[in-house]
PDB file of C-alpha atoms in Angstrom:
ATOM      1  CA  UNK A  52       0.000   0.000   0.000  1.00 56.00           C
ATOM      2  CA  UNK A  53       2.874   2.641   1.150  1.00 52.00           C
ATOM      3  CA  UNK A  54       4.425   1.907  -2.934  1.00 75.00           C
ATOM      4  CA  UNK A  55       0.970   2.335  -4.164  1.00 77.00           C
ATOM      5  CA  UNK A  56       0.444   5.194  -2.472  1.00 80.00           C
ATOM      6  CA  UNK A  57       3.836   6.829  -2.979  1.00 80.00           C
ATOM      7  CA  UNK A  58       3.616   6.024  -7.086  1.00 81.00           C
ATOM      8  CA  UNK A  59       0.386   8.227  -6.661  1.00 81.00           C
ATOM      9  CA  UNK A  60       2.402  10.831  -5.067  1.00 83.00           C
ATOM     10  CA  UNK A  61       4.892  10.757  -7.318  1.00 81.00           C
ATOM     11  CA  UNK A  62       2.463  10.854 -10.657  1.00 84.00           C
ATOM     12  CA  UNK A  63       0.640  13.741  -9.065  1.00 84.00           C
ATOM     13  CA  UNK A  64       3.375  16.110  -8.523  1.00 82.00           C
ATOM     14  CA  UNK A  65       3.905  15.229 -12.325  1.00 81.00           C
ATOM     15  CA  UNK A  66       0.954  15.881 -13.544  1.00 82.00           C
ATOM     16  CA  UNK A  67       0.914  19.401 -11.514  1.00 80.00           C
ATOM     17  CA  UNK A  68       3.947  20.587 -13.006  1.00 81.00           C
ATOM     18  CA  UNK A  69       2.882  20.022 -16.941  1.00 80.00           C
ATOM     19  CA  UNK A  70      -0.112  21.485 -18.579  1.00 81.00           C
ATOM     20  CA  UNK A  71      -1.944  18.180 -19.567  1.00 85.00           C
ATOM     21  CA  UNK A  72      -4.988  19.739 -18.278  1.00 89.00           C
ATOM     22  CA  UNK A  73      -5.726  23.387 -19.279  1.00 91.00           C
ATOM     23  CA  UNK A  74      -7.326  22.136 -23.033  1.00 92.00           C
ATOM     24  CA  UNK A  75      -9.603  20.132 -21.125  1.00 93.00           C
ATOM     25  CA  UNK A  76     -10.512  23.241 -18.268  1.00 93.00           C
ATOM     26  CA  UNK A  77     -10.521  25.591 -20.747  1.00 95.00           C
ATOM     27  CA  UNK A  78     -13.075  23.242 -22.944  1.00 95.00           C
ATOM     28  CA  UNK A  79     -14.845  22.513 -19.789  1.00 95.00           C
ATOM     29  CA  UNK A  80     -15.360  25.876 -18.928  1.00 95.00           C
ATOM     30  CA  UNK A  81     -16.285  26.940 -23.016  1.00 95.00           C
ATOM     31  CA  UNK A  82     -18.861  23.933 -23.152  1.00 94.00           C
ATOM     32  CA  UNK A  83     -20.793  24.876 -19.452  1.00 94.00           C
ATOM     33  CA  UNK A  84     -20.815  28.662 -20.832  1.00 91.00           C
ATOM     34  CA  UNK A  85     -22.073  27.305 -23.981  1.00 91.00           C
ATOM     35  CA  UNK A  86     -24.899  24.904 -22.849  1.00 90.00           C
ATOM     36  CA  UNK A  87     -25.950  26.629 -20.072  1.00 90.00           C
ATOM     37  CA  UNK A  88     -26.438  29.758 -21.754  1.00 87.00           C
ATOM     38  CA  UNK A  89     -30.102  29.767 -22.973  1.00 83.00           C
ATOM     39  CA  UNK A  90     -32.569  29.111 -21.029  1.00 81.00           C
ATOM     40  CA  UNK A  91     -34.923  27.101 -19.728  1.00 84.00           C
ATOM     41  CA  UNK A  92     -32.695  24.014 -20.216  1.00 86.00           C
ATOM     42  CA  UNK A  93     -33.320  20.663 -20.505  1.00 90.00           C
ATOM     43  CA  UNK A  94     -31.977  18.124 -17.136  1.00 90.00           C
ATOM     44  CA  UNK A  95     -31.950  14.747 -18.334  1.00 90.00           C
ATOM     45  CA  UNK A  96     -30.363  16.050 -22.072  1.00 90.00           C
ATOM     46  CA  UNK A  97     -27.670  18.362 -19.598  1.00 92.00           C
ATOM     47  CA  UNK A  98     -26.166  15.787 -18.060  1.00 94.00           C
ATOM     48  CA  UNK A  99     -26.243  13.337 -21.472  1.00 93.00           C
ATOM     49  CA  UNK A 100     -23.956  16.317 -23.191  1.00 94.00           C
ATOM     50  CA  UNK A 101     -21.856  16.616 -20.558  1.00 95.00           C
ATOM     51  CA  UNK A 102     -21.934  12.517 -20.193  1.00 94.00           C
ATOM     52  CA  UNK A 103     -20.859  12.856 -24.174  1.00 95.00           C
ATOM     53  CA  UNK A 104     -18.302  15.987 -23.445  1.00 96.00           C
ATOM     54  CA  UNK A 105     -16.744  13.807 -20.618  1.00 96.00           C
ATOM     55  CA  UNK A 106     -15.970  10.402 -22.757  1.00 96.00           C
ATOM     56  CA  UNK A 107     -14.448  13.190 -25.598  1.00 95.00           C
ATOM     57  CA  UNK A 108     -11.939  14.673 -22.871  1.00 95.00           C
ATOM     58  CA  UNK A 109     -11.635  11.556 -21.206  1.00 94.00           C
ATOM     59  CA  UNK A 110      -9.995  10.004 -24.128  1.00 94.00           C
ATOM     60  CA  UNK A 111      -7.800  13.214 -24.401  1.00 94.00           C
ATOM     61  CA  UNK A 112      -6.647  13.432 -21.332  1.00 93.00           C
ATOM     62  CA  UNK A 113      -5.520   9.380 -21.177  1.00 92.00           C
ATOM     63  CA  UNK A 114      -3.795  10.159 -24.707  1.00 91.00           C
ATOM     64  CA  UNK A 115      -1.956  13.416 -23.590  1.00 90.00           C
ATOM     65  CA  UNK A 116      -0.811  11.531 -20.259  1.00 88.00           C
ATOM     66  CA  UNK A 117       0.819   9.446 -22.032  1.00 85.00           C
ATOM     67  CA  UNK A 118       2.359  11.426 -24.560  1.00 81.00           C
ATOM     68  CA  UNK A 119       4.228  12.749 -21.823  1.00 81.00           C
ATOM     69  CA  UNK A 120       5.499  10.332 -20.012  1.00 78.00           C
ATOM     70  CA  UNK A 121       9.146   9.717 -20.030  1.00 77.00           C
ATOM     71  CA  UNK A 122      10.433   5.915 -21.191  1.00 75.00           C
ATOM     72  CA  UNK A 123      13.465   6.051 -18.576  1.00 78.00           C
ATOM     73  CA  UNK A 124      11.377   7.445 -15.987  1.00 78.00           C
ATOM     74  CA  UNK A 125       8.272   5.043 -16.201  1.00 76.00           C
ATOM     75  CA  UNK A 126      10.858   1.848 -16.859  1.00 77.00           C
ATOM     76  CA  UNK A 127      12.156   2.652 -13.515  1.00 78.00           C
ATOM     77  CA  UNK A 128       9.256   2.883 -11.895  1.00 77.00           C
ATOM     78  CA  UNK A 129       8.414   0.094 -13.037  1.00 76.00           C
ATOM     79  CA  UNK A 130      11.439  -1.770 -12.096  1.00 74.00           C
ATOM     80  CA  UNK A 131      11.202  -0.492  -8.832  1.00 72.00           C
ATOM     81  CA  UNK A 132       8.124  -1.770  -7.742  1.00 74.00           C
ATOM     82  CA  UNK A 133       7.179  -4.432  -5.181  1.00 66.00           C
ATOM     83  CA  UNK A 134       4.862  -5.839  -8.400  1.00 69.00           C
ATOM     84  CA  UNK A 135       3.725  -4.589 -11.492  1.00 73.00           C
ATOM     85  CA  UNK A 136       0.180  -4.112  -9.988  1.00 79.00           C
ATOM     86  CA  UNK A 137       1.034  -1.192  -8.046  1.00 81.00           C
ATOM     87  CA  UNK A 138       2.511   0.437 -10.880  1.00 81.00           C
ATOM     88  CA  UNK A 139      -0.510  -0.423 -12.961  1.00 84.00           C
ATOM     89  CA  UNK A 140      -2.492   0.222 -10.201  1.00 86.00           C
ATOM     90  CA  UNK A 141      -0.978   3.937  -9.578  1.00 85.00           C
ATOM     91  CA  UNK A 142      -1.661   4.732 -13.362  1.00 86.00           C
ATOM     92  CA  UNK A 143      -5.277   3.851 -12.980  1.00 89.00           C
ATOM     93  CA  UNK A 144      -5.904   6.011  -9.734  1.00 90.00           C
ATOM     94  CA  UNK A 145      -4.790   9.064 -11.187  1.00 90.00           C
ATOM     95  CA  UNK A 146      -7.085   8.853 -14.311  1.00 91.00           C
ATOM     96  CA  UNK A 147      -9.835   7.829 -12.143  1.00 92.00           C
ATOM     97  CA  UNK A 148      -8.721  10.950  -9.520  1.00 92.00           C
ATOM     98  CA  UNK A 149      -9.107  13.337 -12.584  1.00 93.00           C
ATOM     99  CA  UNK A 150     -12.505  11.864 -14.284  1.00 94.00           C
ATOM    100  CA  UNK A 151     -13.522  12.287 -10.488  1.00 95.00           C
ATOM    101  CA  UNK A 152     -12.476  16.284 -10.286  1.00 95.00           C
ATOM    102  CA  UNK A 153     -14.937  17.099 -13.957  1.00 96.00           C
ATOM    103  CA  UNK A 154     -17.529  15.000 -13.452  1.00 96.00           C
ATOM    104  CA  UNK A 155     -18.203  16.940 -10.044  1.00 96.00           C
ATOM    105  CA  UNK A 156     -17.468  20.324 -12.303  1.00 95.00           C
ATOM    106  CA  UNK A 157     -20.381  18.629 -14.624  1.00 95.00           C
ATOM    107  CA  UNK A 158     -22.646  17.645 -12.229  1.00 94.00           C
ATOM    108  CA  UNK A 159     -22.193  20.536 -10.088  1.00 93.00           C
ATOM    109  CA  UNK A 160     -22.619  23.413 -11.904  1.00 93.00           C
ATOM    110  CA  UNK A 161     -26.140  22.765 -12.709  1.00 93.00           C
ATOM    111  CA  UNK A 162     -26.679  22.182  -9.409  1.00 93.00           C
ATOM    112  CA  UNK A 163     -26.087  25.222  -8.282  1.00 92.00           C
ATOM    113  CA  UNK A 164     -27.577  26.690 -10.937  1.00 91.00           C
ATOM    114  CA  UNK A 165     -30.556  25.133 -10.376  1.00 91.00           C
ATOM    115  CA  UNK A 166     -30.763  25.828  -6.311  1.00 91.00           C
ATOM    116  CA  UNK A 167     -29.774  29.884  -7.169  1.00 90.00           C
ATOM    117  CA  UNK A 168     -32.511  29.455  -9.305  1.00 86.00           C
ATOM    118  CA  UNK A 169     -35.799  27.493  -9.780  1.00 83.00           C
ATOM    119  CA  UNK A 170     -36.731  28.612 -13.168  1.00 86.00           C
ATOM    120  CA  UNK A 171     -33.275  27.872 -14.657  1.00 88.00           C
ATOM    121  CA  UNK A 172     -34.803  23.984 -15.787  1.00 89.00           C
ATOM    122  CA  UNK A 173     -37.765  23.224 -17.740  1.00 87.00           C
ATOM    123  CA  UNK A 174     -38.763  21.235 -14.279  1.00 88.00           C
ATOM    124  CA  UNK A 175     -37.870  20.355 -10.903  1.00 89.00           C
ATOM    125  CA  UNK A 176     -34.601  18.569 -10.621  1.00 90.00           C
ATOM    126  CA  UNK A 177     -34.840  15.563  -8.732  1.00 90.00           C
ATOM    127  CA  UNK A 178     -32.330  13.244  -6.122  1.00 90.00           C
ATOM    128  CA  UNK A 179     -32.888  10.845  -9.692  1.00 91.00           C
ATOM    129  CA  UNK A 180     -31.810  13.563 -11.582  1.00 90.00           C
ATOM    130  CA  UNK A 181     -28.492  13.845  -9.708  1.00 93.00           C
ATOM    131  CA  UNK A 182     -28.007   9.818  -9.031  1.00 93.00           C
ATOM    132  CA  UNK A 183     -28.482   8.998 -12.327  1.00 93.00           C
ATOM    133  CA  UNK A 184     -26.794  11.895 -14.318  1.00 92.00           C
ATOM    134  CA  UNK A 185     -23.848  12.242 -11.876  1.00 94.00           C
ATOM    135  CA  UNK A 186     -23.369   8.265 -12.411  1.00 94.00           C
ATOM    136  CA  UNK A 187     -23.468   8.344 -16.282  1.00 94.00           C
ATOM    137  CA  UNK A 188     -21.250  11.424 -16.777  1.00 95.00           C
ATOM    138  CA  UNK A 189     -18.819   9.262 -14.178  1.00 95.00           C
ATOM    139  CA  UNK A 190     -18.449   6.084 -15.988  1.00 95.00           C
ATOM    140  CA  UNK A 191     -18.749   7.950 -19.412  1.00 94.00           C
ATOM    141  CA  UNK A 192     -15.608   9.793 -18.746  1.00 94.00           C
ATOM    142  CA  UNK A 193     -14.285   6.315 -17.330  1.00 94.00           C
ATOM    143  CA  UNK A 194     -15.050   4.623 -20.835  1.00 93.00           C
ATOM    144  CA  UNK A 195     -13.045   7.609 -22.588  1.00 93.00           C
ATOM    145  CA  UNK A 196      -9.779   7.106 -19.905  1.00 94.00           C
ATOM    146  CA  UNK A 197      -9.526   3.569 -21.325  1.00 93.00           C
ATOM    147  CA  UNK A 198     -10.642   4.235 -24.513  1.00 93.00           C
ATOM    148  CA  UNK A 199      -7.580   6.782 -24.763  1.00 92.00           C
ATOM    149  CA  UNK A 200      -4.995   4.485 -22.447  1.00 91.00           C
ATOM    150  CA  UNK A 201      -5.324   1.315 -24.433  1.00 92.00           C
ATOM    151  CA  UNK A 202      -3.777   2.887 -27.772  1.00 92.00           C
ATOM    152  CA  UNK A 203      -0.861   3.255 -25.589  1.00 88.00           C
ATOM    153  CA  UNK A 204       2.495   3.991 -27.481  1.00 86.00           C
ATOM    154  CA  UNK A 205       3.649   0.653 -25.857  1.00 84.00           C
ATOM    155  CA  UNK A 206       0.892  -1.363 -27.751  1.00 86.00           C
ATOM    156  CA  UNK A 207       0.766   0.802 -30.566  1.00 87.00           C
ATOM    157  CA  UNK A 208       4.009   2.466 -32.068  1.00 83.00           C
ATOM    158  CA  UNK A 209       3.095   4.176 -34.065  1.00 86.00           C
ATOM    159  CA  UNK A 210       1.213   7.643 -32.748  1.00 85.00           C
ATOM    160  CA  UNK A 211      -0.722   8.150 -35.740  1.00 89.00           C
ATOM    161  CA  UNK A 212      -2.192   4.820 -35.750  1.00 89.00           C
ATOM    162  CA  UNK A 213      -3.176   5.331 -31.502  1.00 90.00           C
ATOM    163  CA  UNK A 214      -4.844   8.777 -32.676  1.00 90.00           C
ATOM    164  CA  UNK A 215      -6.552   6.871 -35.581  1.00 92.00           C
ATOM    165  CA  UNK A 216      -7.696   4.468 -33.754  1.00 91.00           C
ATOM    166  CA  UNK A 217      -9.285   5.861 -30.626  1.00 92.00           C
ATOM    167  CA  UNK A 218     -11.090   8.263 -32.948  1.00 92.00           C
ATOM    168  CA  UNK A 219     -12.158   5.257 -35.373  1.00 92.00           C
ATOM    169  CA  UNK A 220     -13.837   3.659 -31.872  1.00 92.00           C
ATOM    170  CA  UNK A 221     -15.264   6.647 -30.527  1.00 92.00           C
ATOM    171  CA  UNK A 222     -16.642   7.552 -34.137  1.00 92.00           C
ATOM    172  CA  UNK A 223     -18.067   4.224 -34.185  1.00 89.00           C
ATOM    173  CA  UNK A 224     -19.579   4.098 -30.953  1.00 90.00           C
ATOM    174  CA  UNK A 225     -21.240   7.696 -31.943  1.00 90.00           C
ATOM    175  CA  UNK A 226     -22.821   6.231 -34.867  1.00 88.00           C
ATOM    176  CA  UNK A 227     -23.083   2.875 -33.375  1.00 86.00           C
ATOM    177  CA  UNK A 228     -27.228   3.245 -33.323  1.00 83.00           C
ATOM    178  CA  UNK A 229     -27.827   4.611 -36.606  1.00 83.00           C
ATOM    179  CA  UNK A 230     -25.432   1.643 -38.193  1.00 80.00           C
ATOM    180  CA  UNK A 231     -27.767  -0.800 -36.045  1.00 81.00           C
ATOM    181  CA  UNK A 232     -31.103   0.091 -37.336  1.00 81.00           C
ATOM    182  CA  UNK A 233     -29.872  -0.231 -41.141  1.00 82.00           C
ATOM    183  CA  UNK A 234     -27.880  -3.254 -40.654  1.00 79.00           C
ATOM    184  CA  UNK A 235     -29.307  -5.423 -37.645  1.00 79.00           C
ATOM    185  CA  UNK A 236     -26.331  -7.896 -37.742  1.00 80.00           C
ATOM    186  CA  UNK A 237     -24.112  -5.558 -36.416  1.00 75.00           C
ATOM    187  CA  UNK A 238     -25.757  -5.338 -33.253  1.00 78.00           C
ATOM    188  CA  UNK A 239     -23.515  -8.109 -31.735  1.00 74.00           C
ATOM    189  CA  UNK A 240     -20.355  -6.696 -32.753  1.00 73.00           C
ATOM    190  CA  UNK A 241     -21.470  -3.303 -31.665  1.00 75.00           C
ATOM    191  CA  UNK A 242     -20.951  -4.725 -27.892  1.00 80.00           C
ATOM    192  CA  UNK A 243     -17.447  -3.898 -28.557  1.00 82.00           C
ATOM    193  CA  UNK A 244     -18.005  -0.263 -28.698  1.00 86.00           C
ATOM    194  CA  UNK A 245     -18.613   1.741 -25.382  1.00 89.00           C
ATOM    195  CA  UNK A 246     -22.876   2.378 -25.006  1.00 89.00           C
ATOM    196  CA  UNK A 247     -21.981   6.492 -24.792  1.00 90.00           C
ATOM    197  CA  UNK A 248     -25.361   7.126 -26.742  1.00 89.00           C
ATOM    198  CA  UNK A 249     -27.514   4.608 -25.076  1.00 88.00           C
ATOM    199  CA  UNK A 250     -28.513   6.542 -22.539  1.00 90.00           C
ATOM    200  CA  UNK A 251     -29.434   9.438 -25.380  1.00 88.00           C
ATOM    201  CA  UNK A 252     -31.799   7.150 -27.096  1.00 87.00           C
ATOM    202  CA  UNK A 253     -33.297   5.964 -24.098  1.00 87.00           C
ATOM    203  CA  UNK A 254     -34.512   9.232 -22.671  1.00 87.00           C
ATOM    204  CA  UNK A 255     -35.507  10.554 -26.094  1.00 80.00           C
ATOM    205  CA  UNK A 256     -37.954  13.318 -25.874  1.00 81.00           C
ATOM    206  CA  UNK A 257     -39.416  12.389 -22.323  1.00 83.00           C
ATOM    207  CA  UNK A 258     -36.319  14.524 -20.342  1.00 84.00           C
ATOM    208  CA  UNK A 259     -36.966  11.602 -17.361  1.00 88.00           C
ATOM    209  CA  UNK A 260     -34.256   8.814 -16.743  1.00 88.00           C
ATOM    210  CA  UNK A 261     -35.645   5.570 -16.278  1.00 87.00           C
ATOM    211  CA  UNK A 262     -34.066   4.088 -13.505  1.00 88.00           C
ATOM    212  CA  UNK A 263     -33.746   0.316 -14.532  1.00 90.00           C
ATOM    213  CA  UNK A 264     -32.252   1.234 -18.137  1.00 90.00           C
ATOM    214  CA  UNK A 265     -30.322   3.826 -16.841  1.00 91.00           C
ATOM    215  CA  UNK A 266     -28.805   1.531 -14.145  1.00 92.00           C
ATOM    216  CA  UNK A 267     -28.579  -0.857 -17.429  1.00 92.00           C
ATOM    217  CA  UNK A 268     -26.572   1.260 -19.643  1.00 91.00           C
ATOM    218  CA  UNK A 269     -24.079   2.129 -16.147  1.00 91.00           C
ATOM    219  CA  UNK A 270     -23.617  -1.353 -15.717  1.00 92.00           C
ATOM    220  CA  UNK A 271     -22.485  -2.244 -19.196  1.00 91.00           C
ATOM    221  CA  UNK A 272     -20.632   0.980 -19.505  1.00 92.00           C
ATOM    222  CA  UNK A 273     -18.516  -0.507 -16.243  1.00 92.00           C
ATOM    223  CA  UNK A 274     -18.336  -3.831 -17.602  1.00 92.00           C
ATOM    224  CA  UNK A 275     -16.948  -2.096 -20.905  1.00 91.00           C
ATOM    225  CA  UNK A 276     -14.225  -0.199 -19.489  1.00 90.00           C
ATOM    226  CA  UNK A 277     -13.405  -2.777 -17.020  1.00 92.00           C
ATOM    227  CA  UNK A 278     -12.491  -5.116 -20.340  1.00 93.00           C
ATOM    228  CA  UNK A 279     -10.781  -2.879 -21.910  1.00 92.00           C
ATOM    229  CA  UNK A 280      -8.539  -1.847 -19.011  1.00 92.00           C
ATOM    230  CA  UNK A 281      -7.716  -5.316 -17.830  1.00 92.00           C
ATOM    231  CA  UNK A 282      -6.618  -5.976 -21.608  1.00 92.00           C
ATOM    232  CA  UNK A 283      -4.768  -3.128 -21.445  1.00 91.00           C
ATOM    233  CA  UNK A 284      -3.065  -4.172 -18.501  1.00 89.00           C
ATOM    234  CA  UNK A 285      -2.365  -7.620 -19.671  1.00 89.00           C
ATOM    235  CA  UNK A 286      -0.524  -6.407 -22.921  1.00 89.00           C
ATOM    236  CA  UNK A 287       1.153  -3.750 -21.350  1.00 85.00           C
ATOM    237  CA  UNK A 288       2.208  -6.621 -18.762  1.00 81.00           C
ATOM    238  CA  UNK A 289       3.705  -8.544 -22.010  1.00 82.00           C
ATOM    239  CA  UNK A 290       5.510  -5.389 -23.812  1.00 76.00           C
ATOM    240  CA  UNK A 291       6.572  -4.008 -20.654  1.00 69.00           C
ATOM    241  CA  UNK A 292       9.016  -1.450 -22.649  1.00 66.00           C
ATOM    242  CA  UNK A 293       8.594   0.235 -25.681  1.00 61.00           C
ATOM    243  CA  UNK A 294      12.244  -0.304 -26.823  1.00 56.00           C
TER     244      UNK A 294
END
């Protein structure tokens, strides 16, 4: 635990001292101004945007971290550990630490919004408003972090081909829907892609989550990124250096 911990440590005095996350603030703080500025707005299609917005900066974010990190420096981390799950471990926590930090900017900004002012929503917000949107903006921006991580340079060499790629999924999973009602078949395959517009067909017009498809779509989207980051792990665990 005290290697785990001090990894952390070290990764987040790393991360404070390069500017990995301004683009994604400064687009944070453009899209709020953006969405938020007419009004009344929408709840249920609020928090699917900013579900959407998370899973786009998400997979930023994972692909900028590791654009910057140094070969040496991460090989001797590695090396250094008491196991490689620690290491993994620490890499995982600090994504997860960051998703955690804008999903509470997402989530919380209508919030207040809403209690400075009644008539800012179409309708009342709701504790099922706030369960359900803060938990599908959450594992949205989860699905992006592994999205992004697994075309790591390690895996993939080449950089164009880990940008091509993670845009060639999340393009996919965009127009994952509209590919299933013209071609049924593909509705198996599609499993492969993370469910980041599930949630927008399910609501549709009605601006209400439904609670059992809701907690549907959150469990697959954990069971997606859960796969894909144990994969990760395991081929990072077999082409431990990119040299």
């Amino acid at each position: 635990m005290k290697t785990l911990l001090s990894l952390c440590n070290i990764r987040r005095k790393l991360l404070a001292k390069n500017s990995v996350l301004v683009i994604p603030t400064v687009a944070t703080a453009i899209f709020i101004g953006a969405m938020y500025s007419v009004t009344p707005v929408f709840i249920c299609s609020s928090f699917l945007m900013s579900s959407f917005f998370i899973y786009i900066i998400g997979v930023f974010i994972s692909m900028t971290l590791q654009a910057k990190e140094n070969d040496v420096f991460e090989e001797t981390l590695l090396l250094h550990c008491e196991s490689g799950k620690s290491y993994y471990l620490s890499r995982e926590l600090i994504m997860y630490g960051i998703n955690c930090i804008y999903t509470l900017i997402l989530l919380g900004y209508p919030i207040i919004r809403y209690l400075s002012d009644n008539n800012f929503f179409t309708r009342n917000m709701t504790a099922f408003d706030v369960i359900f949107g803060g938990l599908i903006i959450f594992v949205s921006g989860l699905a992006g972090m592994e999205v992004g991580d697994f075309f790591h340079p390690r895996i993939f060499t080449k950089r164009r081909d880990s940008i091509i790629g993670a845009i060639f999924v999340s393009v996919l999973a965009i127009c994952k829907l509209g590919l299933i009602d013209n071609y049924p078949i593909l509705k198996v395959p599609c499993i492969l892609l993370p469910p980041i517009m599930d949630s927008f067909k399910l609501v549709g017009d009605s601006d209400i989550f439904s609670p059992a498809g809701m907690l549907l779509i959150c469990i697959h989207m954990v069971g997606y990124f859960l796969v894909v980051m144990l994969l990760k792990i395991k081929l990072l665990g077999i082409k431990k250096f990119r040299f």
